[in-house]
C-alpha cells in the first residue's frame, strides 16, 4: 500500500517549509523536508560592508535568534581584527544569550509544540480552555525578552552590543529587578519541566550523532569546544574541516554532514546530553526528577531538554547578575580596522551557529560564511522521519501527518535562518 | 466601529522579527483575543482560513513570483493591507542585495540553476507598494509593539492609525538626550529617520542607524553633506549608511547610489 504525505506549509514553526513523503508498504521511499523560504543572500551582500556593522546586519537573518547571530558575528569579527573583550562584556553577552534562549524556548514549548500534545490546533485555541497555561508561558517569554532589552536596548534586534563591548551599561537597579523576577520565575520554570516530563512524548529512538559546544565548568553558550556523542572533539576554528555541506535540489537550505559519517543533531538535546554536569543545580535536579538520563537519543525528548534549559537559563542568569564585574561602555566606532580572518561558533537556541569573516585592511568584509543550526539539522530531521515513519505507518493518514509535523516541531526549526549558506 | 477584527499575519521574504514583535504583546495578548480573531498566522496556528480579512499584516518583501501572486490575492481578500515592518515598506537590510551583481550571489549556491528551475527567485528585494496599494506602512526593524497595537485599534475604530513620521530627533529631545550629531559630530541618522522607536539607540549611547526608514520630508542630501564635512565620512561610507534599511526607498535612492 502506498501513502503520500504532503504538507504544503508546516505550521507552528518559524519560516516557510514543506514535507513531501512517500511510504510504500510501511517503508519510506521519499522523505523531503523542503524549504521554500526565499534565500536572502546575506553572504553575498555582506561583502564590502564595514566590520563594525556586520553583527547589526546579520541580526536580520533571524527575528527569533538575532542575539546569537549578533554574538557569533561580533566574536568572529573581533577575532579577525584582533580585539579581545573584557570579562564584563563576556558575561553581559552570556546574559543576553541566555535571555534569548529563554524567550525562544518558551515560544516553542508553550505556543508551538504543546498544543499538539494537549489536543489543540494552536495555543490560541488552547487558551480558551486553559488561559492560565498560556499566561504562564507568556510571562516567562516576557522575562527572556526583558533580559535582552535591559542588556541590549531592544528585545528583537538589540542595538547596544557592538564590536568590543556594549555602548551602555545596564543600571544596577534594572539588573536587580531582573534578578528578583528570575528568582520568582524558578517556580514556573520547574513547572515547565514537570509539564513536559508528563506529556506523552513518543519514545522513538535513533542513535544519531549529536554535537554541542562544551567548556569545562561553564554551561557553554557563546564559546567552547565542539564535542559530539560520536567522538568528535575540535576547536571552533576547525569547524569547516569536519562539517561539510551538500546541496539538494528541493530546498533552499543546504544540508550539513560530519565528514565521512553522516547527518547529525544540534540543539537543546545534544547540549543537555553533553553538558549535563554543568547544568545549574536546580536544572539538574529537575532533569533527574523528570527521568532524563544522558545520553538521550529520543528526538521528541528535545522538548524535555528545552524545558530543562528554560530553568537552566533562569538560574544561569541569576548567577551572572550576582557575579557581574564592573565594566565600562564603549562607542560603536571605538576600534580601528585591521585585516584578518576570524570565525566563531556559538549556541543559538536551536544549536550551533557558525560565522566566519575575512576582513581587509580598510575594515571591509571580503568573504562571509554562515551556517545555521536549522541547516545543520535539516538532513537529520529527514533521517529521523525515515526511522519514525515505519512505526506509525498503520495510523490514519491525517494522524501520520500530525505525527510527522510533531517530530519536525520538536527540532523547533528556524527556517528563515537556514536559507543562506555559503559555498561548501 | 467593529466588534471584532478578523486579521491575518503573513510572512514573505523577511526574518520573522516583526511576527516576533507581534508575539511580544505578551501582557496584552489575552485581551487582544477578545477583540481580534486571528484567522491566519501559520507560525502560531495549524488551522488557517483563507479570508476575507478585515486587516492583513504582511511581513517581508517580495522576492519570488510565488510571493507576488500571494500578495495580489491577499490584496483582493483584505480590506486593510498593512506593510508590516521595513522589509515590506522599504526592503530593509536584505535590499542591499539589489546593488550586488548576480555573479556574487551565485557564490552562495554553487549550483544555482538546480534550485532556480524549481523555485524561481527575482534575486531582488522589492517593497510591497511597488505591486499593490498599501493602506498602512508600519515602519521599523521591527516596528515597536505599541505601533502594532495602534494599527489594530485604528482598524477596530475604522480610523487611520496615528503613526509618527516626524524624525527620531523629536523623540530624542523628549528623552533629553544630548545630540550625538551636533555636539559629538557622530554620523547619526536621526534627522532623516521616522520616529516610533522611542529614540532607543541614542538613549543607549549609540548613533541612530535609521531602522525606521525615511521620515515624511527627509533631506538626505543635506545630511550626507554634514556626514562628509563635519563627521569625516567618505563618500563610500555615506552610501553604505543610506544603503542599509531603506536604500530602495525613493527618498534615499539618490544618496544610496541607486539609479
XYZ file of C-alpha atoms in Angstrom, chain A residues 8-16 18 35-45 48-50 53 56-57 60-64 103 107 111-112 116 121-124 127 131 134-135 138 141-142 145 149 153-157 159-160 162 167-168 247-252 254 331-332 364 366-367 401-402 405 409 416 419-424, chain B residues 11-21 23-27 29-30 33 38 40-48 63-64 66-67 70 92-97 100 104-112 114-116 118-121 123 125 141-142 145 184 186-187 197 200-201 203-207 209 211-212 237 239-241 243-245:
166
model
C 2.419 22.471 1.847
C 3.335 24.839 4.632
C 4.387 23.446 8.015
C 2.514 25.324 10.736
C 3.814 26.371 14.139
C 7.421 26.588 13.098
C 9.232 29.745 12.043
C 9.518 30.245 8.287
C 8.337 28.535 5.154
C 7.114 21.779 3.444
C 12.446 24.767 2.428
C 10.839 27.251 0.076
C 11.648 30.265 2.240
C 13.234 32.679 -0.240
C 17.011 32.982 0.144
C 18.346 36.381 1.148
C 21.977 36.004 0.057
C 23.491 37.548 3.181
C 26.931 36.114 2.402
C 26.811 37.927 -0.916
C 25.785 41.387 0.253
C 32.084 45.254 1.057
C 30.419 46.159 4.366
C 32.259 47.603 7.366
C 28.154 46.785 11.227
C 23.822 44.572 13.039
C 23.215 43.306 9.509
C 18.336 40.468 10.447
C 18.912 36.868 9.397
C 16.520 35.939 12.163
C 13.914 37.633 14.325
C 13.792 34.770 16.824
C 12.260 33.545 25.129
C 7.853 30.251 22.469
C 2.970 28.321 21.722
C 4.313 25.994 19.034
C -0.090 19.032 19.678
C -4.635 23.369 16.796
C -2.921 26.320 18.456
C -2.112 27.941 21.771
C -4.828 30.459 20.957
C -6.179 29.465 25.812
C -5.835 30.513 29.821
C -0.699 30.370 28.054
C -0.354 33.173 30.612
C 3.806 34.451 28.042
C 8.725 34.602 27.470
C 8.439 38.246 28.507
C 12.716 39.379 26.165
C 16.112 44.579 26.357
C 18.496 48.055 24.451
C 15.820 46.235 22.412
C 14.326 42.732 22.540
C 14.134 41.979 18.814
C 17.349 43.108 17.073
C 21.142 47.798 19.490
C 23.785 48.320 22.161
C 28.910 46.495 19.333
C 27.509 51.156 24.208
C 25.827 51.363 27.577
C 23.128 20.961 -1.841
C 19.801 19.264 -2.549
C 17.516 20.242 -5.393
C 14.266 20.542 -3.414
C 15.365 23.004 -0.743
C 16.978 26.409 -0.416
C 21.956 23.142 2.220
C 31.495 53.598 21.426
C 30.277 51.830 18.287
C 35.646 45.824 4.795
C 35.863 40.303 1.674
C 34.304 36.938 2.429
C 0.797 13.906 9.033
C 0.344 15.323 12.518
C 4.849 17.602 11.974
C 8.416 20.831 15.692
C 14.443 31.965 7.912
C 18.457 29.620 3.655
C 21.764 31.311 3.169
C 24.700 29.065 3.319
C 27.923 29.745 1.520
C 29.836 27.541 -0.890
C 30.720 24.172 0.615
C 5.281 36.200 6.121
C 7.119 36.830 2.880
C 10.882 37.491 2.464
C 11.798 38.546 5.985
C 13.272 37.293 9.239
C 10.084 36.775 11.330
C 11.240 39.575 13.641
C 8.016 41.513 13.015
C 5.926 38.434 13.878
C 8.086 38.060 16.974
C 7.326 41.666 17.899
C 4.046 37.913 19.818
C 5.860 40.242 22.191
C 2.419 41.657 23.027
C 2.690 39.260 25.959
C 0.825 41.328 28.514
C -2.300 39.075 24.273
C -5.223 37.705 26.306
C -8.013 37.793 21.719
C -6.585 35.613 14.257
C -4.399 33.148 9.555
C -0.970 33.036 11.229
C 0.990 29.953 10.131
C 3.772 30.454 12.675
C 1.214 30.293 15.502
C -1.697 28.167 14.186
C -2.316 24.895 12.382
C -5.818 25.805 11.188
C -5.625 28.780 8.902
C 11.415 38.370 -3.875
C 9.721 35.478 -5.692
C 5.083 32.922 -5.745
C 5.040 35.773 -3.219
C 0.101 35.645 -2.952
C 15.269 46.692 4.771
C 18.711 45.065 5.156
C 18.133 42.344 2.513
C 17.602 45.127 -0.076
C 21.374 45.720 -0.015
C 21.313 42.712 -2.350
C 25.121 43.263 -5.628
C 28.369 37.462 -6.329
C 25.081 35.942 -5.161
C 25.672 32.869 -7.289
C 28.598 32.097 -4.981
C 26.175 31.376 -2.164
C 24.811 28.359 -4.020
C 27.322 26.689 -6.283
C 24.615 25.013 -8.349
C 22.141 27.826 -8.531
C 19.027 23.389 -9.974
C 17.014 25.304 -7.406
C 16.302 28.188 -9.700
C 12.014 24.797 -9.457
C 11.534 27.778 -7.195
C 12.057 30.973 -9.036
C 13.574 33.955 -7.320
C 17.013 37.874 -6.796
C 14.113 42.628 -2.810
C 13.002 46.797 12.116
C 10.973 45.640 13.907
C 4.746 46.571 19.520
C 29.887 64.987 19.130
C 28.978 61.408 15.069
C 27.073 60.317 11.941
C 11.155 53.500 18.335
C 16.352 53.825 21.624
C 19.813 53.976 20.058
C 19.346 56.618 24.558
C 21.928 53.822 24.913
C 24.789 55.970 23.647
C 24.719 54.820 20.054
C 24.001 56.738 16.861
C 21.203 53.646 12.264
C 15.997 51.359 11.046
C 12.576 53.030 10.690
C 30.767 55.348 3.940
C 26.499 55.434 0.600
C 26.720 52.442 2.961
C 24.790 54.285 5.648
C 22.057 51.701 1.525
C 21.039 49.777 4.568
C 17.474 49.741 5.902
